[in-house]
mmCIF file of C-alpha atoms and ligand atoms in Angstrom:
data_model
loop_
_atom_site.group_PDB
_atom_site.id
_atom_site.type_symbol
_atom_site.label_atom_id
_atom_site.label_comp_id
_atom_site.label_asym_id
_atom_site.label_seq_id
_atom_site.Cartn_x
_atom_site.Cartn_y
_atom_site.Cartn_z
ATOM 1 C CA MET A 12 -16.739 14.183 14.369
ATOM 2 C CA ILE A 13 -13.481 12.371 14.940
ATOM 3 C CA ASP A 14 -13.679 11.392 18.565
ATOM 4 C CA PHE A 15 -11.238 9.635 20.876
ATOM 5 C CA THR A 16 -13.512 9.216 23.890
ATOM 6 C CA GLY A 17 -12.674 6.003 25.713
ATOM 7 C CA GLN A 18 -9.334 5.671 23.926
ATOM 8 C CA THR A 19 -5.821 5.909 25.289
ATOM 9 C CA ALA A 20 -3.027 7.563 23.344
ATOM 10 C CA ILE A 21 0.707 7.757 23.890
ATOM 11 C CA VAL A 22 2.518 10.759 22.448
ATOM 12 C CA THR A 23 6.287 10.739 22.886
ATOM 13 C CA GLY A 24 8.204 13.994 22.899
ATOM 14 C CA ALA A 25 4.906 15.617 23.891
ATOM 15 C CA GLY A 26 6.380 18.191 26.272
ATOM 16 C CA ARG A 27 7.265 20.642 23.537
ATOM 17 C CA GLY A 28 6.902 21.572 19.916
ATOM 18 C CA LEU A 29 4.720 19.502 17.633
ATOM 19 C CA GLY A 30 4.278 16.621 20.087
ATOM 20 C CA ARG A 31 2.677 18.947 22.624
ATOM 21 C CA LEU A 32 0.122 20.023 20.020
ATOM 22 C CA TYR A 33 -0.711 16.412 19.099
ATOM 23 C CA ALA A 34 -1.238 15.585 22.786
ATOM 24 C CA LEU A 35 -3.456 18.626 23.378
ATOM 25 C CA GLU A 36 -5.616 17.825 20.336
ATOM 26 C CA LEU A 37 -6.026 14.140 21.164
ATOM 27 C CA ALA A 38 -6.961 15.034 24.762
ATOM 28 C CA HIS A 39 -9.353 17.745 23.532
ATOM 29 C CA ARG A 40 -11.059 15.075 21.449
ATOM 30 C CA GLY A 41 -11.486 12.803 24.459
ATOM 31 C CA ALA A 42 -8.404 10.609 24.578
ATOM 32 C CA SER A 43 -6.622 9.816 27.817
ATOM 33 C CA VAL A 44 -3.073 10.771 26.979
ATOM 34 C CA VAL A 45 0.327 9.613 28.191
ATOM 35 C CA VAL A 46 2.436 12.746 27.774
ATOM 36 C CA ASN A 47 5.924 11.368 27.437
ATOM 37 C CA ASP A 48 8.938 13.645 27.390
ATOM 38 C CA LEU A 49 12.453 13.258 28.662
ATOM 39 C CA GLY A 50 12.860 17.021 28.680
ATOM 40 C CA GLY A 51 16.271 17.190 27.047
ATOM 41 C CA SER A 52 17.929 19.781 24.853
ATOM 42 C CA MET A 53 17.471 19.744 21.097
ATOM 43 C CA HIS A 54 20.756 17.847 20.848
ATOM 44 C CA GLY A 55 19.604 15.312 23.419
ATOM 45 C CA ASP A 56 21.445 16.493 26.538
ATOM 46 C CA GLY A 57 19.975 16.632 30.032
ATOM 47 C CA THR A 58 16.542 15.864 31.428
ATOM 48 C CA ASP A 59 13.713 17.965 32.800
ATOM 49 C CA ARG A 60 10.320 16.867 34.077
ATOM 50 C CA CYS A 61 8.727 20.277 33.589
ATOM 51 C CA PRO A 62 7.798 20.035 29.885
ATOM 52 C CA ALA A 63 5.742 16.859 30.366
ATOM 53 C CA ASP A 64 4.278 18.126 33.642
ATOM 54 C CA ASP A 65 3.287 21.432 32.048
ATOM 55 C CA VAL A 66 1.439 19.730 29.192
ATOM 56 C CA VAL A 67 -0.371 17.422 31.610
ATOM 57 C CA ALA A 68 -1.386 20.496 33.641
ATOM 58 C CA GLU A 69 -2.585 22.215 30.465
ATOM 59 C CA ILE A 70 -4.691 19.195 29.492
ATOM 60 C CA THR A 71 -6.211 18.696 32.916
ATOM 61 C CA ALA A 72 -6.951 22.427 33.298
ATOM 62 C CA ALA A 73 -8.950 22.158 30.071
ATOM 63 C CA GLY A 74 -10.930 19.224 31.492
ATOM 64 C CA GLY A 75 -8.949 16.474 29.806
ATOM 65 C CA THR A 76 -7.172 13.403 31.115
ATOM 66 C CA ALA A 77 -3.430 12.907 30.965
ATOM 67 C CA VAL A 78 -0.500 11.463 32.835
ATOM 68 C CA ALA A 79 3.161 12.385 32.545
ATOM 69 C CA SER A 80 5.968 10.019 31.643
ATOM 70 C CA TYR A 81 9.618 11.063 31.718
ATOM 71 C CA ASP A 82 11.139 7.881 30.320
ATOM 72 C CA SER A 83 13.517 7.902 27.397
ATOM 73 C CA VAL A 84 12.397 6.085 24.280
ATOM 74 C CA ALA A 85 16.072 5.392 23.600
ATOM 75 C CA ALA A 86 16.138 2.423 26.004
ATOM 76 C CA PRO A 87 14.037 -0.770 25.857
ATOM 77 C CA GLU A 88 12.949 -0.306 29.465
ATOM 78 C CA GLY A 89 11.908 3.273 28.636
ATOM 79 C CA GLY A 90 9.605 2.117 25.849
ATOM 80 C CA ALA A 91 8.176 -0.584 28.098
ATOM 81 C CA ALA A 92 7.586 1.918 30.912
ATOM 82 C CA ILE A 93 5.752 4.328 28.589
ATOM 83 C CA VAL A 94 3.411 1.554 27.460
ATOM 84 C CA ALA A 95 2.974 0.424 31.071
ATOM 85 C CA ALA A 96 1.968 3.985 31.975
ATOM 86 C CA ALA A 97 -0.894 3.735 29.469
ATOM 87 C CA LEU A 98 -2.020 0.294 30.605
ATOM 88 C CA ASP A 99 -1.671 0.978 34.341
ATOM 89 C CA ASN A 100 -3.331 4.390 34.342
ATOM 90 C CA PHE A 101 -5.968 3.972 31.655
ATOM 91 C CA GLY A 102 -6.411 0.210 31.210
ATOM 92 C CA GLY A 103 -5.594 -0.022 27.526
ATOM 93 C CA LEU A 104 -3.801 1.426 24.548
ATOM 94 C CA ASP A 105 -5.289 2.498 21.229
ATOM 95 C CA VAL A 106 -2.968 5.090 19.710
ATOM 96 C CA VAL A 107 0.780 5.597 19.569
ATOM 97 C CA VAL A 108 2.308 8.755 18.143
ATOM 98 C CA SER A 109 6.037 8.069 17.976
ATOM 99 C CA ASN A 110 7.294 11.645 17.845
ATOM 100 C CA ALA A 111 10.198 12.103 20.283
ATOM 101 C CA GLY A 112 13.266 13.369 18.540
ATOM 102 C CA ILE A 113 16.542 15.211 18.683
ATOM 103 C CA PHE A 114 18.486 17.101 16.041
ATOM 104 C CA GLY A 115 22.021 18.047 15.146
ATOM 105 C CA SER A 116 24.031 18.774 12.025
ATOM 106 C CA ALA A 117 27.417 17.667 10.728
ATOM 107 C CA LEU A 118 29.023 17.125 7.374
ATOM 108 C CA PHE A 119 29.172 13.423 6.618
ATOM 109 C CA GLU A 120 32.964 13.474 6.661
ATOM 110 C CA ASP A 121 32.961 14.953 10.170
ATOM 111 C CA LEU A 122 30.180 12.839 11.691
ATOM 112 C CA THR A 123 31.393 10.977 14.765
ATOM 113 C CA HIS A 124 30.315 7.529 15.839
ATOM 114 C CA ASP A 125 28.740 9.039 18.972
ATOM 115 C CA GLN A 126 26.672 11.499 16.933
ATOM 116 C CA TRP A 127 25.544 8.693 14.632
ATOM 117 C CA ARG A 128 24.645 6.389 17.559
ATOM 118 C CA ARG A 129 22.810 9.015 19.562
ATOM 119 C CA MET A 130 20.600 9.911 16.599
ATOM 120 C CA LEU A 131 19.744 6.317 15.803
ATOM 121 C CA ASP A 132 19.205 5.522 19.499
ATOM 122 C CA VAL A 133 16.503 8.147 19.884
ATOM 123 C CA HIS A 134 14.716 8.042 16.542
ATOM 124 C CA LEU A 135 15.011 4.538 15.155
ATOM 125 C CA ASP A 136 15.722 2.432 18.232
ATOM 126 C CA GLY A 137 13.277 4.668 20.109
ATOM 127 C CA GLY A 138 10.559 3.883 17.583
ATOM 128 C CA PHE A 139 11.187 0.172 18.045
ATOM 129 C CA HIS A 140 11.466 0.273 21.852
ATOM 130 C CA LEU A 141 8.093 1.971 22.021
ATOM 131 C CA ALA A 142 6.294 0.212 19.201
ATOM 132 C CA GLN A 143 7.007 -3.382 20.131
ATOM 133 C CA PRO A 144 5.470 -3.388 23.635
ATOM 134 C CA ALA A 145 2.650 -1.190 22.322
ATOM 135 C CA TYR A 146 1.965 -3.583 19.452
ATOM 136 C CA ARG A 147 1.987 -6.564 21.795
ATOM 137 C CA ALA A 148 -0.490 -4.819 24.105
ATOM 138 C CA MET A 149 -2.784 -4.036 21.164
ATOM 139 C CA ARG A 150 -2.543 -7.609 19.874
ATOM 140 C CA SER A 151 -3.455 -9.126 23.203
ATOM 141 C CA ALA A 152 -6.344 -6.675 23.738
ATOM 142 C CA GLY A 153 -7.658 -7.613 20.280
ATOM 143 C CA ARG A 154 -9.286 -4.299 19.438
ATOM 144 C CA GLY A 155 -6.781 -2.969 16.930
ATOM 145 C CA GLY A 156 -4.858 0.264 17.153
ATOM 146 C CA ARG A 157 -3.185 3.092 15.299
ATOM 147 C CA PHE A 158 0.492 3.972 14.998
ATOM 148 C CA VAL A 159 1.753 7.262 13.644
ATOM 149 C CA PHE A 160 5.508 7.353 13.166
ATOM 150 C CA VAL A 161 6.979 10.804 12.800
ATOM 151 C CA SER A 162 9.538 10.590 10.033
ATOM 152 C CA SER A 163 11.012 13.465 8.063
ATOM 153 C CA SER A 164 11.460 14.817 4.559
ATOM 154 C CA ALA A 165 15.173 14.738 5.412
ATOM 155 C CA GLY A 166 14.924 10.949 5.567
ATOM 156 C CA MET A 167 12.815 10.429 2.487
ATOM 157 C CA PHE A 168 14.311 13.108 0.236
ATOM 158 C CA GLY A 169 17.718 13.897 1.789
ATOM 159 C CA GLN A 170 19.116 16.917 3.597
ATOM 160 C CA PRO A 171 22.732 18.062 3.719
ATOM 161 C CA MET A 172 24.529 17.688 7.067
ATOM 162 C CA GLU A 173 21.938 15.151 8.238
ATOM 163 C CA ALA A 174 23.224 11.693 7.309
ATOM 164 C CA HIS A 175 22.536 10.368 10.815
ATOM 165 C CA TYR A 176 19.144 12.045 11.205
ATOM 166 C CA ALA A 177 18.009 11.138 7.684
ATOM 167 C CA ALA A 178 19.068 7.505 8.071
ATOM 168 C CA ALA A 179 17.203 7.224 11.362
ATOM 169 C CA LYS A 180 14.059 8.879 9.988
ATOM 170 C CA ALA A 181 14.062 6.766 6.825
ATOM 171 C CA GLY A 182 14.496 3.719 9.042
ATOM 172 C CA LEU A 183 11.245 4.578 10.787
ATOM 173 C CA VAL A 184 9.441 4.286 7.453
ATOM 174 C CA GLY A 185 10.948 0.812 7.050
ATOM 175 C CA LEU A 186 9.689 -0.080 10.518
ATOM 176 C CA MET A 187 6.247 1.320 9.695
ATOM 177 C CA ASN A 188 6.096 -0.663 6.418
ATOM 178 C CA VAL A 189 6.432 -3.992 8.204
ATOM 179 C CA LEU A 190 4.338 -3.125 11.249
ATOM 180 C CA ALA A 191 1.550 -2.086 8.859
ATOM 181 C CA ILE A 192 1.761 -5.348 6.886
ATOM 182 C CA GLU A 193 1.817 -7.561 9.973
ATOM 183 C CA GLY A 194 -0.727 -5.490 11.875
ATOM 184 C CA GLU A 195 -3.408 -5.153 9.211
ATOM 185 C CA ALA A 196 -5.015 -8.537 9.900
ATOM 186 C CA HIS A 197 -5.364 -7.475 13.538
ATOM 187 C CA GLY A 198 -6.832 -4.050 12.861
ATOM 188 C CA ILE A 199 -3.543 -2.385 13.769
ATOM 189 C CA LEU A 200 -2.784 0.304 11.208
ATOM 190 C CA ALA A 201 0.470 2.201 10.864
ATOM 191 C CA ASN A 202 1.386 5.275 8.871
ATOM 192 C CA ALA A 203 4.193 7.821 8.824
ATOM 193 C CA VAL A 204 4.090 11.596 8.816
ATOM 194 C CA LEU A 205 6.768 13.898 7.436
ATOM 195 C CA PRO A 206 6.040 17.153 9.279
ATOM 196 C CA THR A 207 7.359 20.621 8.845
ATOM 197 C CA GLY A 208 6.542 22.897 11.757
ATOM 198 C CA PHE A 209 8.028 25.921 13.447
ATOM 199 C CA SER A 210 9.638 24.701 16.686
ATOM 200 C CA ARG A 211 12.962 24.984 18.487
ATOM 201 C CA MET A 212 14.250 22.405 16.030
ATOM 202 C CA VAL A 213 13.812 25.070 13.357
ATOM 203 C CA THR A 214 14.806 28.161 15.362
ATOM 204 C CA GLU A 215 17.948 26.631 16.904
ATOM 205 C CA THR A 216 19.036 25.171 13.572
ATOM 206 C CA VAL A 217 18.398 28.248 11.457
ATOM 207 C CA GLY A 218 19.722 30.599 14.134
ATOM 208 C CA ASP A 219 19.312 33.761 12.025
ATOM 209 C CA GLU A 220 16.722 35.920 13.866
ATOM 210 C CA LYS A 221 16.020 38.124 10.873
ATOM 211 C CA PHE A 222 15.474 35.170 8.577
ATOM 212 C CA LEU A 223 13.236 33.459 11.126
ATOM 213 C CA ALA A 224 11.140 36.603 11.518
ATOM 214 C CA GLU A 225 10.920 37.653 7.896
ATOM 215 C CA SER A 226 10.871 34.500 5.781
ATOM 216 C CA GLY A 227 7.434 33.845 4.353
ATOM 217 C CA PHE A 228 8.082 30.113 4.603
ATOM 218 C CA MET A 229 8.953 30.365 8.302
ATOM 219 C CA ARG A 230 5.685 32.162 8.942
ATOM 220 C CA ALA A 231 3.785 29.617 6.850
ATOM 221 C CA ILE A 232 4.975 26.498 8.683
ATOM 222 C CA ARG A 233 2.713 26.929 11.669
ATOM 223 C CA PRO A 234 3.042 23.704 13.681
ATOM 224 C CA GLU A 235 -0.746 23.616 14.152
ATOM 225 C CA LEU A 236 -0.991 22.764 10.463
ATOM 226 C CA VAL A 237 0.539 19.329 11.064
ATOM 227 C CA VAL A 238 -1.945 18.421 13.806
ATOM 228 C CA PRO A 239 -5.018 17.525 11.677
ATOM 229 C CA LEU A 240 -3.076 14.958 9.664
ATOM 230 C CA VAL A 241 -1.639 13.249 12.742
ATOM 231 C CA THR A 242 -5.028 13.355 14.462
ATOM 232 C CA PHE A 243 -6.785 11.766 11.494
ATOM 233 C CA LEU A 244 -4.179 9.015 11.086
ATOM 234 C CA ALA A 245 -4.382 8.288 14.828
ATOM 235 C CA SER A 246 -8.152 7.931 14.742
ATOM 236 C CA SER A 247 -10.433 4.969 14.147
ATOM 237 C CA HIS A 248 -11.781 6.927 11.138
ATOM 238 C CA CYS A 249 -8.481 6.248 9.447
ATOM 239 C CA ALA A 250 -8.696 3.110 7.326
ATOM 240 C CA VAL A 251 -5.456 3.596 5.407
ATOM 241 C CA THR A 252 -2.275 1.898 6.443
ATOM 242 C CA HIS A 253 1.292 1.535 5.221
ATOM 243 C CA ARG A 254 1.441 5.093 3.926
ATOM 244 C CA SER A 255 3.540 8.183 4.402
ATOM 245 C CA TYR A 256 2.167 11.690 4.240
ATOM 246 C CA SER A 257 3.869 15.058 4.252
ATOM 247 C CA ALA A 258 2.375 18.091 5.998
ATOM 248 C CA CYS A 259 4.136 21.348 5.146
ATOM 249 C CA ALA A 260 2.666 24.851 5.384
ATOM 250 C CA GLY A 261 -0.872 23.591 4.861
ATOM 251 C CA ARG A 262 0.026 21.346 1.918
ATOM 252 C CA TYR A 263 -0.849 17.730 2.653
ATOM 253 C CA ALA A 264 0.455 15.074 0.273
ATOM 254 C CA ARG A 265 1.215 11.394 0.056
ATOM 255 C CA VAL A 266 4.868 10.408 -0.196
ATOM 256 C CA PHE A 267 5.444 7.018 -1.772
ATOM 257 C CA VAL A 268 8.105 4.699 -3.117
ATOM 258 C CA GLY A 269 7.345 3.827 -6.718
ATOM 259 C CA LEU A 270 8.777 0.885 -8.604
ATOM 260 C CA GLY A 271 9.454 1.894 -12.192
ATOM 261 C CA HIS A 272 8.425 -0.284 -15.127
ATOM 262 C CA GLY A 273 12.074 -0.471 -16.092
ATOM 263 C CA TRP A 274 13.731 -2.564 -18.767
ATOM 264 C CA LEU A 275 13.280 -6.326 -19.037
ATOM 265 C CA ALA A 276 16.403 -7.968 -20.417
ATOM 266 C CA GLU A 277 16.048 -10.910 -22.803
ATOM 267 C CA PRO A 278 15.365 -14.167 -20.954
ATOM 268 C CA ASP A 279 18.466 -16.209 -20.145
ATOM 269 C CA HIS A 280 20.687 -13.300 -21.140
ATOM 270 C CA THR A 281 23.001 -11.600 -18.672
ATOM 271 C CA PRO A 282 23.347 -7.975 -19.754
ATOM 272 C CA SER A 283 26.707 -6.248 -19.675
ATOM 273 C CA ALA A 284 27.437 -2.986 -17.885
ATOM 274 C CA GLU A 285 27.366 -1.403 -21.362
ATOM 275 C CA ASP A 286 23.790 -2.693 -21.857
ATOM 276 C CA ILE A 287 22.823 -0.987 -18.596
ATOM 277 C CA ALA A 288 24.473 2.226 -19.776
ATOM 278 C CA ASP A 289 22.630 2.011 -23.118
ATOM 279 C CA ARG A 290 19.261 1.388 -21.439
ATOM 280 C CA LEU A 291 19.700 3.767 -18.523
ATOM 281 C CA ALA A 292 16.954 6.151 -19.641
ATOM 282 C CA GLU A 293 14.442 3.286 -19.840
ATOM 283 C CA ILE A 294 15.642 1.796 -16.553
ATOM 284 C CA SER A 295 15.359 5.206 -14.876
ATOM 285 C CA GLY A 296 11.948 6.124 -16.311
ATOM 286 C CA THR A 297 9.275 7.261 -13.898
ATOM 287 C CA GLU A 298 6.366 7.563 -16.358
ATOM 288 C CA ARG A 299 5.153 4.026 -15.591
ATOM 289 C CA PHE A 300 5.389 2.757 -12.067
ATOM 290 C CA ARG A 301 3.525 0.945 -9.344
ATOM 291 C CA VAL A 302 3.536 1.386 -5.608
ATOM 292 C CA PRO A 303 4.179 -2.103 -4.230
ATOM 293 C CA ALA A 304 2.211 -3.040 -1.138
ATOM 294 C CA SER A 305 5.031 -5.370 -0.120
ATOM 295 C CA ILE A 306 8.028 -7.235 -1.516
ATOM 296 C CA VAL A 307 5.576 -9.848 -2.822
ATOM 297 C CA ASP A 308 4.191 -7.368 -5.338
ATOM 298 C CA GLU A 309 7.607 -6.958 -6.923
ATOM 299 C CA VAL A 310 8.172 -10.709 -7.090
ATOM 300 C CA LEU A 311 4.757 -11.312 -8.663
ATOM 301 C CA GLU A 312 5.205 -8.510 -11.164
ATOM 302 C CA VAL A 313 8.530 -9.888 -12.383
ATOM 303 C CA CYS A 314 7.099 -13.412 -12.504
ATOM 304 C CA ASP A 315 4.190 -12.155 -14.584
ATOM 305 C CA ARG A 316 6.390 -10.325 -17.059
ATOM 306 C CA ARG A 317 8.753 -13.280 -17.291
ATOM 307 C CA GLY A 318 5.890 -15.779 -17.597
ATOM 308 C CA ILE A 319 7.237 -17.795 -14.692
ATOM 309 C CA SER A 320 5.889 -18.912 -11.335
ATOM 310 C CA ALA A 321 7.180 -17.910 -7.945
ATOM 311 C CA MET A 322 6.332 -21.366 -6.619
ATOM 312 C CA PRO A 323 8.128 -24.564 -7.737
ATOM 313 C CA GLY A 324 6.081 -26.213 -10.488
ATOM 314 C CA GLY A 325 3.285 -23.657 -10.138
ATOM 315 C CA ALA A 326 1.367 -22.019 -12.922
ATOM 316 C CA PRO A 327 2.482 -18.601 -14.166
ATOM 317 C CA VAL A 328 0.899 -15.859 -12.099
ATOM 318 C CA SER A 329 -1.221 -13.179 -13.619
ATOM 319 C CA PHE A 330 -0.622 -9.686 -12.334
ATOM 320 C CA PRO A 331 -2.891 -6.857 -13.449
ATOM 321 C CA GLU A 332 -1.588 -3.583 -14.750
ATOM 322 C CA PRO A 333 -1.632 -0.921 -12.030
ATOM 323 C CA SER A 334 -4.939 0.872 -11.897
ATOM 324 C CA ALA A 335 -5.259 4.626 -11.646
ATOM 325 C CA ALA A 336 -6.138 4.127 -7.976
ATOM 326 C CA ASP A 337 -2.861 2.274 -7.335
ATOM 327 C CA ARG A 338 -0.941 5.113 -8.794
HETATM 328 P P1 NAI B 421 11.203 19.611 19.739
HETATM 329 O O1 NAI B 421 12.647 19.583 20.044
HETATM 330 O O2 NAI B 421 10.443 20.865 19.969
HETATM 331 O O3 NAI B 421 10.460 18.449 20.548
HETATM 332 C C1 NAI B 421 10.981 17.152 20.644
HETATM 333 C C2 NAI B 421 10.714 16.632 22.032
HETATM 334 O O4 NAI B 421 11.182 15.280 22.115
HETATM 335 C C3 NAI B 421 11.436 17.416 23.115
HETATM 336 O O5 NAI B 421 10.526 17.934 24.057
HETATM 337 C C4 NAI B 421 12.398 16.415 23.720
HETATM 338 O O6 NAI B 421 12.599 16.593 25.117
HETATM 339 C C5 NAI B 421 11.726 15.094 23.409
HETATM 340 N N1 NAI B 421 12.684 13.984 23.410
HETATM 341 C C6 NAI B 421 13.911 13.960 22.848
HETATM 342 N N2 NAI B 421 14.508 12.794 23.081
HETATM 343 C C7 NAI B 421 13.648 12.051 23.794
HETATM 344 C C8 NAI B 421 13.703 10.743 24.315
HETATM 345 N N3 NAI B 421 14.799 9.976 24.179
HETATM 346 N N4 NAI B 421 12.631 10.259 24.990
HETATM 347 C C9 NAI B 421 11.528 11.035 25.153
HETATM 348 N N5 NAI B 421 11.437 12.294 24.696
HETATM 349 C C10 NAI B 421 12.475 12.795 24.009
HETATM 350 O O7 NAI B 421 11.056 19.138 18.215
HETATM 351 P P2 NAI B 421 9.823 19.160 17.189
HETATM 352 O O8 NAI B 421 10.157 20.083 16.098
HETATM 353 O O9 NAI B 421 8.551 19.317 17.906
HETATM 354 O O10 NAI B 421 9.952 17.684 16.565
HETATM 355 C C11 NAI B 421 9.044 16.630 16.855
HETATM 356 C C12 NAI B 421 9.354 15.478 15.919
HETATM 357 O O11 NAI B 421 9.123 15.886 14.562
HETATM 358 C C13 NAI B 421 10.791 14.999 15.980
HETATM 359 O O12 NAI B 421 10.829 13.595 15.830
HETATM 360 C C14 NAI B 421 11.422 15.642 14.769
HETATM 361 O O13 NAI B 421 12.556 14.947 14.330
HETATM 362 C C15 NAI B 421 10.274 15.593 13.788
HETATM 363 N N6 NAI B 421 10.384 16.544 12.714
HETATM 364 C C16 NAI B 421 10.231 17.885 12.956
HETATM 365 C C17 NAI B 421 10.322 18.791 11.926
HETATM 366 C C18 NAI B 421 10.059 20.224 12.126
HETATM 367 O O14 NAI B 421 9.970 20.966 11.107
HETATM 368 N N7 NAI B 421 9.903 20.713 13.355
HETATM 369 C C19 NAI B 421 10.664 18.356 10.559
HETATM 370 C C20 NAI B 421 10.749 16.937 10.389
HETATM 371 C C21 NAI B 421 10.617 16.073 11.455
#
């Protein structure tokens, strides 16, 4: 039984959509939950306290514990206030689900600076504004913690009309990578989730009522199907860190960045652009790859293949071939 009794969780953007479901599940499993939601439109306009209040009422009516927060993650003081709500009301912080988000679409050539800024403010800056005070609180409490950053397939794979959204969501994976590396020694684990779930973000974007009602895919992407993955990654049962997982229509899968084996040019030789063109198939190959745990892995791998040391005067490093488990 994955249980959150005695733990405090923050879920941002928890007044609606997928965030609401994460908050309900964490509360159902015993967590005291800060239900944060600004209550804006899908595009990020306006505010409304009702969505957060309604979810808090739903949790408390079911016998759970929750408090509402209406702060925006897009400002440093908003992130700080959300973390303070956890510490002041529940005396600690164990779990952060960084989920708040907005959406909008524009061709890259038409994207305005304001659209770009607004998207990065909420998703990427919002992730930072929340995560830093939360991380500091977890560090000083000394009992570890769990971060789940809600990214997107748009960010990791690309989606037309979404340069701003995709850049912001991919940026969250970069943030997660480093938080996971720095946090591991302190029992603070961080992972990212790429969800797909039927919400207003889908209905307002698709717009076509008939398509929404009749598409098999639309019916298959029940938002409830994302909840188990987020719940597991938020729990103390989760021992993995520094990973991204996709949840789409009941298919759960790891998403990773692989470093190909590539082509090693002759030592002390500077290849020409023509050499790159000639070797492009080998350089682009994906049959052999590793999944580096950090930038150090890439440095050590190159040092090993070159027979050199990363450290001045040091002995050549030995770097094992990737095992099946690594891959
Ligand atoms: P939603 O629009 O139903 O819910 C998002 C919530 O975030 C809203 O209630 C909104 O008021 C809140 N919010 C927006 N800006 C905020 C801010 N500055 N501070 C605090 N709260 C704020 O959207 P949905 O679909 O539930 O999305 C949740 C997350 O999942 C978002 O980050 C979204 O980008 C991401 N996502 C969703 C996908 C989907 O298929 N629904 C696909 C990929 C990612």
